[in-house]
Amino acid sequence: SVPGQGYWPVRHWPQNGYLQEQHVITFDQLWDDSRHQLHVGIYPADNPQDRLAVLESNGQTGGNTVVIR
């Protein structure tokens, strides 16, 4: 879904800002840590392939998704 329900577009986010959202994800089977991983990323609604880069704590690019454990 659109962050901030569309009221706070990503282009207006301050550097090192913090946005907290909660989303419920329903799975069709029980979660098994040995088989499943949840990857999240942020991208323009009109172009899912154009994800924003993720920066590691050392400032290096860490790809374009984050694994939730």
mmCIF file as Biopython writes it, N, C-alpha, C and O atoms, coordinates in Angstrom:
data_model
#
loop_
_atom_site.group_PDB
_atom_site.id
_atom_site.type_symbol
_atom_site.label_atom_id
_atom_site.label_alt_id
_atom_site.label_comp_id
_atom_site.label_asym_id
_atom_site.label_entity_id
_atom_site.label_seq_id
_atom_site.pdbx_PDB_ins_code
_atom_site.Cartn_x
_atom_site.Cartn_y
_atom_site.Cartn_z
_atom_site.occupancy
_atom_site.B_iso_or_equiv
_atom_site.auth_seq_id
_atom_site.auth_asym_id
_atom_site.pdbx_PDB_model_num
ATOM 1   N N  . SER A ? 1  ? 0.844  -1.181  0.000   1.0 0.0 1  A 1 
ATOM 2   C CA . SER A ? 1  ? 0.000  0.000   0.000   1.0 0.0 1  A 1 
ATOM 3   C C  . SER A ? 1  ? 0.888  1.242   0.000   1.0 0.0 1  A 1 
ATOM 4   O O  . SER A ? 1  ? 2.091  1.153   0.242   1.0 0.0 1  A 1 
ATOM 5   N N  . VAL A ? 2  ? 0.311  2.356   -0.263  1.0 0.0 2  A 1 
ATOM 6   C CA . VAL A ? 2  ? 1.040  3.625   -0.313  1.0 0.0 2  A 1 
ATOM 7   C C  . VAL A ? 2  ? 1.384  4.058   1.113   1.0 0.0 2  A 1 
ATOM 8   O O  . VAL A ? 2  ? 0.496  4.126   1.964   1.0 0.0 2  A 1 
ATOM 9   N N  . PRO A ? 3  ? 2.675  4.358   1.391   1.0 0.0 3  A 1 
ATOM 10  C CA . PRO A ? 3  ? 3.068  4.783   2.741   1.0 0.0 3  A 1 
ATOM 11  C C  . PRO A ? 3  ? 2.285  6.020   3.201   1.0 0.0 3  A 1 
ATOM 12  O O  . PRO A ? 3  ? 2.024  6.934   2.418   1.0 0.0 3  A 1 
ATOM 13  N N  . GLY A ? 4  ? 1.925  6.027   4.457   1.0 0.0 4  A 1 
ATOM 14  C CA . GLY A ? 4  ? 1.198  7.161   5.010   1.0 0.0 4  A 1 
ATOM 15  C C  . GLY A ? 4  ? -0.154 7.371   4.364   1.0 0.0 4  A 1 
ATOM 16  O O  . GLY A ? 4  ? -0.687 8.481   4.380   1.0 0.0 4  A 1 
ATOM 17  N N  . GLN A ? 5  ? -0.720 6.305   3.789   1.0 0.0 5  A 1 
ATOM 18  C CA . GLN A ? 5  ? -2.005 6.346   3.096   1.0 0.0 5  A 1 
ATOM 19  C C  . GLN A ? 5  ? -2.021 7.427   2.016   1.0 0.0 5  A 1 
ATOM 20  O O  . GLN A ? 5  ? -3.076 7.980   1.703   1.0 0.0 5  A 1 
ATOM 21  N N  . GLY A ? 6  ? -0.853 7.725   1.449   1.0 0.0 6  A 1 
ATOM 22  C CA . GLY A ? 6  ? -0.751 8.689   0.364   1.0 0.0 6  A 1 
ATOM 23  C C  . GLY A ? 6  ? -0.628 10.130  0.802   1.0 0.0 6  A 1 
ATOM 24  O O  . GLY A ? 6  ? -0.475 11.017  -0.038  1.0 0.0 6  A 1 
ATOM 25  N N  . TYR A ? 7  ? -0.693 10.388  2.104   1.0 0.0 7  A 1 
ATOM 26  C CA . TYR A ? 7  ? -0.634 11.769  2.608   1.0 0.0 7  A 1 
ATOM 27  C C  . TYR A ? 7  ? 0.793  12.277  2.790   1.0 0.0 7  A 1 
ATOM 28  O O  . TYR A ? 7  ? 1.004  13.477  2.967   1.0 0.0 7  A 1 
ATOM 29  N N  . TRP A ? 8  ? 1.776  11.374  2.749   1.0 0.0 8  A 1 
ATOM 30  C CA . TRP A ? 8  ? 3.171  11.780  2.952   1.0 0.0 8  A 1 
ATOM 31  C C  . TRP A ? 8  ? 4.034  11.030  1.944   1.0 0.0 8  A 1 
ATOM 32  O O  . TRP A ? 8  ? 4.651  10.024  2.293   1.0 0.0 8  A 1 
ATOM 33  N N  . PRO A ? 9  ? 4.089  11.510  0.684   1.0 0.0 9  A 1 
ATOM 34  C CA . PRO A ? 9  ? 4.838  10.810  -0.366  1.0 0.0 9  A 1 
ATOM 35  C C  . PRO A ? 9  ? 6.317  10.648  -0.007  1.0 0.0 9  A 1 
ATOM 36  O O  . PRO A ? 9  ? 6.890  11.474  0.703   1.0 0.0 9  A 1 
ATOM 37  N N  . VAL A ? 10 ? 6.915  9.584   -0.504  1.0 0.0 10 A 1 
ATOM 38  C CA . VAL A ? 10 ? 8.311  9.267   -0.214  1.0 0.0 10 A 1 
ATOM 39  C C  . VAL A ? 10 ? 9.224  10.438  -0.566  1.0 0.0 10 A 1 
ATOM 40  O O  . VAL A ? 10 ? 10.188 10.701  0.154   1.0 0.0 10 A 1 
ATOM 41  N N  . ARG A ? 11 ? 8.941  11.143  -1.655  1.0 0.0 11 A 1 
ATOM 42  C CA . ARG A ? 11 ? 9.816  12.249  -2.075  1.0 0.0 11 A 1 
ATOM 43  C C  . ARG A ? 11 ? 9.879  13.369  -1.035  1.0 0.0 11 A 1 
ATOM 44  O O  . ARG A ? 11 ? 10.771 14.215  -1.104  1.0 0.0 11 A 1 
ATOM 45  N N  . HIS A ? 12 ? 8.953  13.391  -0.076  1.0 0.0 12 A 1 
ATOM 46  C CA . HIS A ? 12 ? 8.954  14.407  0.979   1.0 0.0 12 A 1 
ATOM 47  C C  . HIS A ? 12 ? 9.564  13.917  2.283   1.0 0.0 12 A 1 
ATOM 48  O O  . HIS A ? 12 ? 9.625  14.669  3.256   1.0 0.0 12 A 1 
ATOM 49  N N  . TRP A ? 13 ? 10.018 12.664  2.320   1.0 0.0 13 A 1 
ATOM 50  C CA . TRP A ? 13 ? 10.590 12.124  3.544   1.0 0.0 13 A 1 
ATOM 51  C C  . TRP A ? 13 ? 11.938 12.785  3.816   1.0 0.0 13 A 1 
ATOM 52  O O  . TRP A ? 13 ? 12.750 12.917  2.900   1.0 0.0 13 A 1 
ATOM 53  N N  . PRO A ? 14 ? 12.191 13.203  5.053   1.0 0.0 14 A 1 
ATOM 54  C CA . PRO A ? 14 ? 13.507 13.756  5.386   1.0 0.0 14 A 1 
ATOM 55  C C  . PRO A ? 14 ? 14.541 12.634  5.487   1.0 0.0 14 A 1 
ATOM 56  O O  . PRO A ? 14 ? 14.208 11.498  5.826   1.0 0.0 14 A 1 
ATOM 57  N N  . GLN A ? 15 ? 15.789 12.964  5.191   1.0 0.0 15 A 1 
ATOM 58  C CA . GLN A ? 15 ? 16.850 11.979  5.327   1.0 0.0 15 A 1 
ATOM 59  C C  . GLN A ? 15 ? 16.924 11.527  6.784   1.0 0.0 15 A 1 
ATOM 60  O O  . GLN A ? 15 ? 16.818 12.344  7.699   1.0 0.0 15 A 1 
ATOM 61  N N  . ASN A ? 16 ? 17.105 10.238  6.992   1.0 0.0 16 A 1 
ATOM 62  C CA . ASN A ? 16 ? 17.151 9.623   8.326   1.0 0.0 16 A 1 
ATOM 63  C C  . ASN A ? 16 ? 15.842 9.784   9.089   1.0 0.0 16 A 1 
ATOM 64  O O  . ASN A ? 16 ? 15.823 9.702   10.317  1.0 0.0 16 A 1 
ATOM 65  N N  . GLY A ? 17 ? 14.750 10.013  8.368   1.0 0.0 17 A 1 
ATOM 66  C CA . GLY A ? 17 ? 13.440 10.123  9.008   1.0 0.0 17 A 1 
ATOM 67  C C  . GLY A ? 17 ? 12.928 8.760   9.433   1.0 0.0 17 A 1 
ATOM 68  O O  . GLY A ? 17 ? 13.564 7.738   9.174   1.0 0.0 17 A 1 
ATOM 69  N N  . TYR A ? 18 ? 11.794 8.749   10.077  1.0 0.0 18 A 1 
ATOM 70  C CA . TYR A ? 18 ? 11.222 7.513   10.609  1.0 0.0 18 A 1 
ATOM 71  C C  . TYR A ? 18 ? 9.737  7.510   10.324  1.0 0.0 18 A 1 
ATOM 72  O O  . TYR A ? 18 ? 9.034  8.459   10.669  1.0 0.0 18 A 1 
ATOM 73  N N  . LEU A ? 19 ? 9.256  6.455   9.700   1.0 0.0 19 A 1 
ATOM 74  C CA . LEU A ? 19 ? 7.834  6.286   9.429   1.0 0.0 19 A 1 
ATOM 75  C C  . LEU A ? 19 ? 7.429  4.922   9.951   1.0 0.0 19 A 1 
ATOM 76  O O  . LEU A ? 19 ? 8.034  3.913   9.589   1.0 0.0 19 A 1 
ATOM 77  N N  . GLN A ? 20 ? 6.432  4.883   10.784  1.0 0.0 20 A 1 
ATOM 78  C CA . GLN A ? 20 ? 5.970  3.612   11.339  1.0 0.0 20 A 1 
ATOM 79  C C  . GLN A ? 20 ? 4.587  3.324   10.792  1.0 0.0 20 A 1 
ATOM 80  O O  . GLN A ? 20 ? 3.687  4.161   10.866  1.0 0.0 20 A 1 
ATOM 81  N N  . GLU A ? 21 ? 4.428  2.126   10.239  1.0 0.0 21 A 1 
ATOM 82  C CA . GLU A ? 21 ? 3.137  1.678   9.747   1.0 0.0 21 A 1 
ATOM 83  C C  . GLU A ? 21 ? 2.939  0.229   10.163  1.0 0.0 21 A 1 
ATOM 84  O O  . GLU A ? 21 ? 3.899  -0.500  10.412  1.0 0.0 21 A 1 
ATOM 85  N N  . GLN A ? 22 ? 1.704  -0.164  10.232  1.0 0.0 22 A 1 
ATOM 86  C CA . GLN A ? 22 ? 1.385  -1.546  10.573  1.0 0.0 22 A 1 
ATOM 87  C C  . GLN A ? 22 ? 0.516  -2.116  9.470   1.0 0.0 22 A 1 
ATOM 88  O O  . GLN A ? 22 ? -0.452 -1.488  9.042   1.0 0.0 22 A 1 
ATOM 89  N N  . HIS A ? 23 ? 0.866  -3.317  9.009   1.0 0.0 23 A 1 
ATOM 90  C CA . HIS A ? 23 ? 0.091  -4.004  7.980   1.0 0.0 23 A 1 
ATOM 91  C C  . HIS A ? 23 ? -0.101 -5.449  8.407   1.0 0.0 23 A 1 
ATOM 92  O O  . HIS A ? 23 ? 0.819  -6.068  8.941   1.0 0.0 23 A 1 
ATOM 93  N N  . VAL A ? 24 ? -1.273 -5.981  8.178   1.0 0.0 24 A 1 
ATOM 94  C CA . VAL A ? 24 ? -1.562 -7.374  8.481   1.0 0.0 24 A 1 
ATOM 95  C C  . VAL A ? 24 ? -1.453 -8.160  7.182   1.0 0.0 24 A 1 
ATOM 96  O O  . VAL A ? 24 ? -2.082 -7.814  6.182   1.0 0.0 24 A 1 
ATOM 97  N N  . ILE A ? 25 ? -0.648 -9.223  7.205   1.0 0.0 25 A 1 
ATOM 98  C CA . ILE A ? 25 ? -0.472 -10.078 6.036   1.0 0.0 25 A 1 
ATOM 99  C C  . ILE A ? 25 ? -1.032 -11.448 6.392   1.0 0.0 25 A 1 
ATOM 100 O O  . ILE A ? 25 ? -0.615 -12.059 7.376   1.0 0.0 25 A 1 
ATOM 101 N N  . THR A ? 26 ? -1.966 -11.924 5.600   1.0 0.0 26 A 1 
ATOM 102 C CA . THR A ? 26 ? -2.587 -13.217 5.835   1.0 0.0 26 A 1 
ATOM 103 C C  . THR A ? 26 ? -1.954 -14.249 4.909   1.0 0.0 26 A 1 
ATOM 104 O O  . THR A ? 26 ? -1.871 -14.035 3.699   1.0 0.0 26 A 1 
ATOM 105 N N  . PHE A ? 27 ? -1.512 -15.355 5.471   1.0 0.0 27 A 1 
ATOM 106 C CA . PHE A ? 27 ? -0.892 -16.427 4.699   1.0 0.0 27 A 1 
ATOM 107 C C  . PHE A ? 27 ? -1.864 -17.592 4.574   1.0 0.0 27 A 1 
ATOM 108 O O  . PHE A ? 27 ? -2.723 -17.791 5.433   1.0 0.0 27 A 1 
ATOM 109 N N  . ASP A ? 28 ? -1.723 -18.354 3.503   1.0 0.0 28 A 1 
ATOM 110 C CA . ASP A ? 28 ? -2.616 -19.496 3.299   1.0 0.0 28 A 1 
ATOM 111 C C  . ASP A ? 28 ? -2.068 -20.784 3.921   1.0 0.0 28 A 1 
ATOM 112 O O  . ASP A ? 28 ? -2.660 -21.852 3.769   1.0 0.0 28 A 1 
ATOM 113 N N  . GLN A ? 29 ? -0.934 -20.677 4.622   1.0 0.0 29 A 1 
ATOM 114 C CA . GLN A ? 29 ? -0.368 -21.824 5.334   1.0 0.0 29 A 1 
ATOM 115 C C  . GLN A ? 29 ? 0.390  -21.307 6.553   1.0 0.0 29 A 1 
ATOM 116 O O  . GLN A ? 29 ? 0.691  -20.117 6.645   1.0 0.0 29 A 1 
ATOM 117 N N  . LEU A ? 30 ? 0.697  -22.205 7.486   1.0 0.0 30 A 1 
ATOM 118 C CA . LEU A ? 30 ? 1.427  -21.808 8.678   1.0 0.0 30 A 1 
ATOM 119 C C  . LEU A ? 30 ? 2.823  -21.329 8.309   1.0 0.0 30 A 1 
ATOM 120 O O  . LEU A ? 30 ? 3.458  -21.878 7.408   1.0 0.0 30 A 1 
ATOM 121 N N  . TRP A ? 31 ? 3.291  -20.314 9.003   1.0 0.0 31 A 1 
ATOM 122 C CA . TRP A ? 31 ? 4.626  -19.770 8.769   1.0 0.0 31 A 1 
ATOM 123 C C  . TRP A ? 31 ? 5.677  -20.746 9.271   1.0 0.0 31 A 1 
ATOM 124 O O  . TRP A ? 31 ? 5.586  -21.248 10.391  1.0 0.0 31 A 1 
ATOM 125 N N  . ASP A ? 32 ? 6.676  -21.013 8.434   1.0 0.0 32 A 1 
ATOM 126 C CA . ASP A ? 32 ? 7.771  -21.911 8.780   1.0 0.0 32 A 1 
ATOM 127 C C  . ASP A ? 32 ? 9.073  -21.167 8.483   1.0 0.0 32 A 1 
ATOM 128 O O  . ASP A ? 32 ? 9.416  -20.963 7.319   1.0 0.0 32 A 1 
ATOM 129 N N  . ASP A ? 33 ? 9.806  -20.758 9.535   1.0 0.0 33 A 1 
ATOM 130 C CA . ASP A ? 33 ? 11.038 -19.991 9.361   1.0 0.0 33 A 1 
ATOM 131 C C  . ASP A ? 33 ? 12.067 -20.683 8.474   1.0 0.0 33 A 1 
ATOM 132 O O  . ASP A ? 33 ? 12.876 -20.013 7.833   1.0 0.0 33 A 1 
ATOM 133 N N  . SER A ? 34 ? 12.047 -22.000 8.429   1.0 0.0 34 A 1 
ATOM 134 C CA . SER A ? 34 ? 13.025 -22.718 7.616   1.0 0.0 34 A 1 
ATOM 135 C C  . SER A ? 34 ? 12.661 -22.702 6.129   1.0 0.0 34 A 1 
ATOM 136 O O  . SER A ? 34 ? 13.505 -23.009 5.287   1.0 0.0 34 A 1 
ATOM 137 N N  . ARG A ? 35 ? 11.414 -22.349 5.796   1.0 0.0 35 A 1 
ATOM 138 C CA . ARG A ? 35 ? 10.962 -22.344 4.401   1.0 0.0 35 A 1 
ATOM 139 C C  . ARG A ? 35 ? 10.576 -20.967 3.878   1.0 0.0 35 A 1 
ATOM 140 O O  . ARG A ? 35 ? 10.588 -20.740 2.669   1.0 0.0 35 A 1 
ATOM 141 N N  . HIS A ? 36 ? 10.235 -20.052 4.771   1.0 0.0 36 A 1 
ATOM 142 C CA . HIS A ? 36 ? 9.685  -18.771 4.331   1.0 0.0 36 A 1 
ATOM 143 C C  . HIS A ? 36 ? 10.552 -17.590 4.755   1.0 0.0 36 A 1 
ATOM 144 O O  . HIS A ? 36 ? 11.207 -17.621 5.797   1.0 0.0 36 A 1 
ATOM 145 N N  . GLN A ? 37 ? 10.544 -16.560 3.934   1.0 0.0 37 A 1 
ATOM 146 C CA . GLN A ? 37 ? 11.153 -15.277 4.260   1.0 0.0 37 A 1 
ATOM 147 C C  . GLN A ? 37 ? 10.220 -14.192 3.743   1.0 0.0 37 A 1 
ATOM 148 O O  . GLN A ? 37 ? 9.586  -14.352 2.700   1.0 0.0 37 A 1 
ATOM 149 N N  . LEU A ? 38 ? 10.140 -13.094 4.473   1.0 0.0 38 A 1 
ATOM 150 C CA . LEU A ? 38 ? 9.324  -11.967 4.037   1.0 0.0 38 A 1 
ATOM 151 C C  . LEU A ? 38 ? 10.267 -10.844 3.632   1.0 0.0 38 A 1 
ATOM 152 O O  . LEU A ? 38 ? 11.022 -10.333 4.460   1.0 0.0 38 A 1 
ATOM 153 N N  . HIS A ? 39 ? 10.226 -10.460 2.363   1.0 0.0 39 A 1 
ATOM 154 C CA . HIS A ? 39 ? 11.048 -9.370  1.834   1.0 0.0 39 A 1 
ATOM 155 C C  . HIS A ? 39 ? 10.143 -8.169  1.609   1.0 0.0 39 A 1 
ATOM 156 O O  . HIS A ? 39 ? 9.064  -8.302  1.033   1.0 0.0 39 A 1 
ATOM 157 N N  . VAL A ? 40 ? 10.575 -7.001  2.060   1.0 0.0 40 A 1 
ATOM 158 C CA . VAL A ? 40 ? 9.807  -5.778  1.831   1.0 0.0 40 A 1 
ATOM 159 C C  . VAL A ? 40 ? 10.692 -4.757  1.130   1.0 0.0 40 A 1 
ATOM 160 O O  . VAL A ? 40 ? 11.913 -4.755  1.289   1.0 0.0 40 A 1 
ATOM 161 N N  . GLY A ? 41 ? 10.057 -3.896  0.359   1.0 0.0 41 A 1 
ATOM 162 C CA . GLY A ? 41 ? 10.755 -2.827  -0.343  1.0 0.0 41 A 1 
ATOM 163 C C  . GLY A ? 41 ? 9.785  -1.686  -0.596  1.0 0.0 41 A 1 
ATOM 164 O O  . GLY A ? 41 ? 8.573  -1.831  -0.434  1.0 0.0 41 A 1 
ATOM 165 N N  . ILE A ? 42 ? 10.333 -0.561  -0.990  1.0 0.0 42 A 1 
ATOM 166 C CA . ILE A ? 42 ? 9.510  0.603   -1.294  1.0 0.0 42 A 1 
ATOM 167 C C  . ILE A ? 42 ? 9.737  0.966   -2.754  1.0 0.0 42 A 1 
ATOM 168 O O  . ILE A ? 42 ? 10.875 1.014   -3.220  1.0 0.0 42 A 1 
ATOM 169 N N  . TYR A ? 43 ? 8.650  1.221   -3.473  1.0 0.0 43 A 1 
ATOM 170 C CA . TYR A ? 43 ? 8.749  1.518   -4.892  1.0 0.0 43 A 1 
ATOM 171 C C  . TYR A ? 43 ? 7.579  2.410   -5.308  1.0 0.0 43 A 1 
ATOM 172 O O  . TYR A ? 43 ? 6.555  2.451   -4.627  1.0 0.0 43 A 1 
ATOM 173 N N  . PRO A ? 44 ? 7.733  3.130   -6.433  1.0 0.0 44 A 1 
ATOM 174 C CA . PRO A ? 44 ? 6.626  3.949   -6.927  1.0 0.0 44 A 1 
ATOM 175 C C  . PRO A ? 44 ? 5.437  3.063   -7.289  1.0 0.0 44 A 1 
ATOM 176 O O  . PRO A ? 44 ? 5.621  1.981   -7.847  1.0 0.0 44 A 1 
ATOM 177 N N  . ALA A ? 45 ? 4.236  3.505   -6.983  1.0 0.0 45 A 1 
ATOM 178 C CA . ALA A ? 45 ? 3.036  2.701   -7.239  1.0 0.0 45 A 1 
ATOM 179 C C  . ALA A ? 45 ? 2.897  2.338   -8.712  1.0 0.0 45 A 1 
ATOM 180 O O  . ALA A ? 45 ? 2.356  1.282   -9.040  1.0 0.0 45 A 1 
ATOM 181 N N  . ASP A ? 46 ? 3.375  3.197   -9.596  1.0 0.0 46 A 1 
ATOM 182 C CA . ASP A ? 46 ? 3.229  2.935   -11.021 1.0 0.0 46 A 1 
ATOM 183 C C  . ASP A ? 46 ? 4.387  2.141   -11.623 1.0 0.0 46 A 1 
ATOM 184 O O  . ASP A ? 46 ? 4.364  1.828   -12.814 1.0 0.0 46 A 1 
ATOM 185 N N  . ASN A ? 47 ? 5.417  1.805   -10.802 1.0 0.0 47 A 1 
ATOM 186 C CA . ASN A ? 47 ? 6.570  1.074   -11.325 1.0 0.0 47 A 1 
ATOM 187 C C  . ASN A ? 47 ? 7.204  0.208   -10.234 1.0 0.0 47 A 1 
ATOM 188 O O  . ASN A ? 47 ? 8.221  0.601   -9.662  1.0 0.0 47 A 1 
ATOM 189 N N  . PRO A ? 48 ? 6.630  -0.957  -9.934  1.0 0.0 48 A 1 
ATOM 190 C CA . PRO A ? 48 ? 7.157  -1.817  -8.865  1.0 0.0 48 A 1 
ATOM 191 C C  . PRO A ? 48 ? 8.596  -2.275  -9.076  1.0 0.0 48 A 1 
ATOM 192 O O  . PRO A ? 48 ? 9.256  -2.669  -8.114  1.0 0.0 48 A 1 
ATOM 193 N N  . GLN A ? 49 ? 9.098  -2.233  -10.302 1.0 0.0 49 A 1 
ATOM 194 C CA . GLN A ? 49 ? 10.475 -2.664  -10.562 1.0 0.0 49 A 1 
ATOM 195 C C  . GLN A ? 49 ? 11.496 -1.605  -10.153 1.0 0.0 49 A 1 
ATOM 196 O O  . GLN A ? 49 ? 12.689 -1.900  -10.088 1.0 0.0 49 A 1 
ATOM 197 N N  . ASP A ? 50 ? 11.054 -0.383  -9.877  1.0 0.0 50 A 1 
ATOM 198 C CA . ASP A ? 50 ? 11.944 0.739   -9.562  1.0 0.0 50 A 1 
ATOM 199 C C  . ASP A ? 50 ? 12.022 0.946   -8.051  1.0 0.0 50 A 1 
ATOM 200 O O  . ASP A ? 50 ? 11.667 2.012   -7.548  1.0 0.0 50 A 1 
ATOM 201 N N  . ARG A ? 51 ? 12.487 -0.077  -7.326  1.0 0.0 51 A 1 
ATOM 202 C CA . ARG A ? 51 ? 12.545 -0.005  -5.865  1.0 0.0 51 A 1 
ATOM 203 C C  . ARG A ? 51 ? 13.638 0.944   -5.400  1.0 0.0 51 A 1 
ATOM 204 O O  . ARG A ? 51 ? 14.663 1.106   -6.063  1.0 0.0 51 A 1 
ATOM 205 N N  . LEU A ? 52 ? 13.406 1.570   -4.246  1.0 0.0 52 A 1 
ATOM 206 C CA . LEU A ? 52 ? 14.428 2.409   -3.633  1.0 0.0 52 A 1 
ATOM 207 C C  . LEU A ? 52 ? 15.541 1.534   -3.071  1.0 0.0 52 A 1 
ATOM 208 O O  . LEU A ? 52 ? 15.297 0.404   -2.647  1.0 0.0 52 A 1 
ATOM 209 N N  . ALA A ? 53 ? 16.754 2.056   -3.069  1.0 0.0 53 A 1 
ATOM 210 C CA . ALA A ? 53 ? 17.898 1.319   -2.527  1.0 0.0 53 A 1 
ATOM 211 C C  . ALA A ? 53 ? 17.825 1.282   -1.005  1.0 0.0 53 A 1 
ATOM 212 O O  . ALA A ? 53 ? 17.357 2.226   -0.370  1.0 0.0 53 A 1 
ATOM 213 N N  . VAL A ? 54 ? 18.290 0.188   -0.438  1.0 0.0 54 A 1 
ATOM 214 C CA . VAL A ? 54 ? 18.399 0.030   1.008   1.0 0.0 54 A 1 
ATOM 215 C C  . VAL A ? 54 ? 19.855 0.275   1.386   1.0 0.0 54 A 1 
ATOM 216 O O  . VAL A ? 54 ? 20.763 -0.290  0.778   1.0 0.0 54 A 1 
ATOM 217 N N  . LEU A ? 55 ? 20.071 1.111   2.383   1.0 0.0 55 A 1 
ATOM 218 C CA . LEU A ? 55 ? 21.429 1.356   2.842   1.0 0.0 55 A 1 
ATOM 219 C C  . LEU A ? 55 ? 21.682 0.613   4.140   1.0 0.0 55 A 1 
ATOM 220 O O  . LEU A ? 55 ? 20.864 0.643   5.059   1.0 0.0 55 A 1 
ATOM 221 N N  . GLU A ? 56 ? 22.826 -0.054  4.204   1.0 0.0 56 A 1 
ATOM 222 C CA . GLU A ? 56 ? 23.238 -0.751  5.418   1.0 0.0 56 A 1 
ATOM 223 C C  . GLU A ? 56 ? 23.719 0.280   6.439   1.0 0.0 56 A 1 
ATOM 224 O O  . GLU A ? 56 ? 23.914 1.445   6.089   1.0 0.0 56 A 1 
ATOM 225 N N  . SER A ? 57 ? 23.912 -0.127  7.685   1.0 0.0 57 A 1 
ATOM 226 C CA . SER A ? 57 ? 24.341 0.798   8.737   1.0 0.0 57 A 1 
ATOM 227 C C  . SER A ? 57 ? 25.706 1.416   8.439   1.0 0.0 57 A 1 
ATOM 228 O O  . SER A ? 57 ? 26.031 2.483   8.960   1.0 0.0 57 A 1 
ATOM 229 N N  . ASN A ? 58 ? 26.512 0.749   7.599   1.0 0.0 58 A 1 
ATOM 230 C CA . ASN A ? 58 ? 27.829 1.292   7.243   1.0 0.0 58 A 1 
ATOM 231 C C  . ASN A ? 58 ? 27.766 2.223   6.028   1.0 0.0 58 A 1 
ATOM 232 O O  . ASN A ? 58 ? 28.798 2.699   5.555   1.0 0.0 58 A 1 
ATOM 233 N N  . GLY A ? 59 ? 26.557 2.481   5.525   1.0 0.0 59 A 1 
ATOM 234 C CA . GLY A ? 59 ? 26.373 3.384   4.400   1.0 0.0 59 A 1 
ATOM 235 C C  . GLY A ? 59 ? 26.452 2.721   3.042   1.0 0.0 59 A 1 
ATOM 236 O O  . GLY A ? 59 ? 26.243 3.385   2.026   1.0 0.0 59 A 1 
ATOM 237 N N  . GLN A ? 60 ? 26.750 1.420   2.990   1.0 0.0 60 A 1 
ATOM 238 C CA . GLN A ? 60 ? 26.840 0.694   1.728   1.0 0.0 60 A 1 
ATOM 239 C C  . GLN A ? 60 ? 25.444 0.274   1.261   1.0 0.0 60 A 1 
ATOM 240 O O  . GLN A ? 60 ? 24.560 -0.001  2.072   1.0 0.0 60 A 1 
ATOM 241 N N  . THR A ? 61 ? 25.266 0.230   -0.041  1.0 0.0 61 A 1 
ATOM 242 C CA . THR A ? 61 ? 23.987 -0.212  -0.595  1.0 0.0 61 A 1 
ATOM 243 C C  . THR A ? 61 ? 23.805 -1.695  -0.320  1.0 0.0 61 A 1 
ATOM 244 O O  . THR A ? 61 ? 24.699 -2.503  -0.571  1.0 0.0 61 A 1 
ATOM 245 N N  . GLY A ? 62 ? 22.636 -2.038  0.202   1.0 0.0 62 A 1 
ATOM 246 C CA . GLY A ? 62 ? 22.350 -3.424  0.549   1.0 0.0 62 A 1 
ATOM 247 C C  . GLY A ? 62 ? 21.278 -4.034  -0.329  1.0 0.0 62 A 1 
ATOM 248 O O  . GLY A ? 62 ? 20.572 -4.940  0.113   1.0 0.0 62 A 1 
ATOM 249 N N  . GLY A ? 63 ? 21.133 -3.564  -1.563  1.0 0.0 63 A 1 
ATOM 250 C CA . GLY A ? 63 ? 20.098 -4.091  -2.446  1.0 0.0 63 A 1 
ATOM 251 C C  . GLY A ? 63 ? 18.866 -3.201  -2.399  1.0 0.0 63 A 1 
ATOM 252 O O  . GLY A ? 63 ? 18.958 -2.007  -2.115  1.0 0.0 63 A 1 
ATOM 253 N N  . ASN A ? 64 ? 17.702 -3.801  -2.685  1.0 0.0 64 A 1 
ATOM 254 C CA . ASN A ? 64 ? 16.480 -2.997  -2.708  1.0 0.0 64 A 1 
ATOM 255 C C  . ASN A ? 64 ? 15.333 -3.599  -1.910  1.0 0.0 64 A 1 
ATOM 256 O O  . ASN A ? 64 ? 14.185 -3.176  -2.051  1.0 0.0 64 A 1 
ATOM 257 N N  . THR A ? 65 ? 15.641 -4.590  -1.069  1.0 0.0 65 A 1 
ATOM 258 C CA . THR A ? 65 ? 14.634 -5.141  -0.165  1.0 0.0 65 A 1 
ATOM 259 C C  . THR A ? 65 ? 15.270 -5.397  1.205   1.0 0.0 65 A 1 
ATOM 260 O O  . THR A ? 65 ? 16.492 -5.448  1.344   1.0 0.0 65 A 1 
ATOM 261 N N  . VAL A ? 66 ? 14.409 -5.554  2.205   1.0 0.0 66 A 1 
ATOM 262 C CA . VAL A ? 66 ? 14.828 -5.899  3.555   1.0 0.0 66 A 1 
ATOM 263 C C  . VAL A ? 66 ? 14.111 -7.177  3.947   1.0 0.0 66 A 1 
ATOM 264 O O  . VAL A ? 66 ? 12.911 -7.307  3.708   1.0 0.0 66 A 1 
ATOM 265 N N  . VAL A ? 67 ? 14.822 -8.123  4.543   1.0 0.0 67 A 1 
ATOM 266 C CA . VAL A ? 67 ? 14.215 -9.373  5.001   1.0 0.0 67 A 1 
ATOM 267 C C  . VAL A ? 67 ? 13.725 -9.163  6.421   1.0 0.0 67 A 1 
ATOM 268 O O  . VAL A ? 67 ? 14.493 -8.760  7.294   1.0 0.0 67 A 1 
ATOM 269 N N  . ILE A ? 68 ? 12.449 -9.435  6.653   1.0 0.0 68 A 1 
ATOM 270 C CA . ILE A ? 68 ? 11.842 -9.334  7.984   1.0 0.0 68 A 1 
ATOM 271 C C  . ILE A ? 68 ? 11.948 -10.700 8.633   1.0 0.0 68 A 1 
ATOM 272 O O  . ILE A ? 68 ? 11.527 -11.700 8.052   1.0 0.0 68 A 1 
ATOM 273 N N  . ARG A ? 69 ? 12.503 -10.748 9.822   1.0 0.0 69 A 1 
ATOM 274 C CA . ARG A ? 69 ? 12.646 -12.032 10.535  1.0 0.0 69 A 1 
ATOM 275 C C  . ARG A ? 69 ? 11.849 -11.999 11.811  1.0 0.0 69 A 1 
ATOM 276 O O  . ARG A ? 69 ? 11.834 -12.979 12.555  1.0 0.0 69 A 1 
#
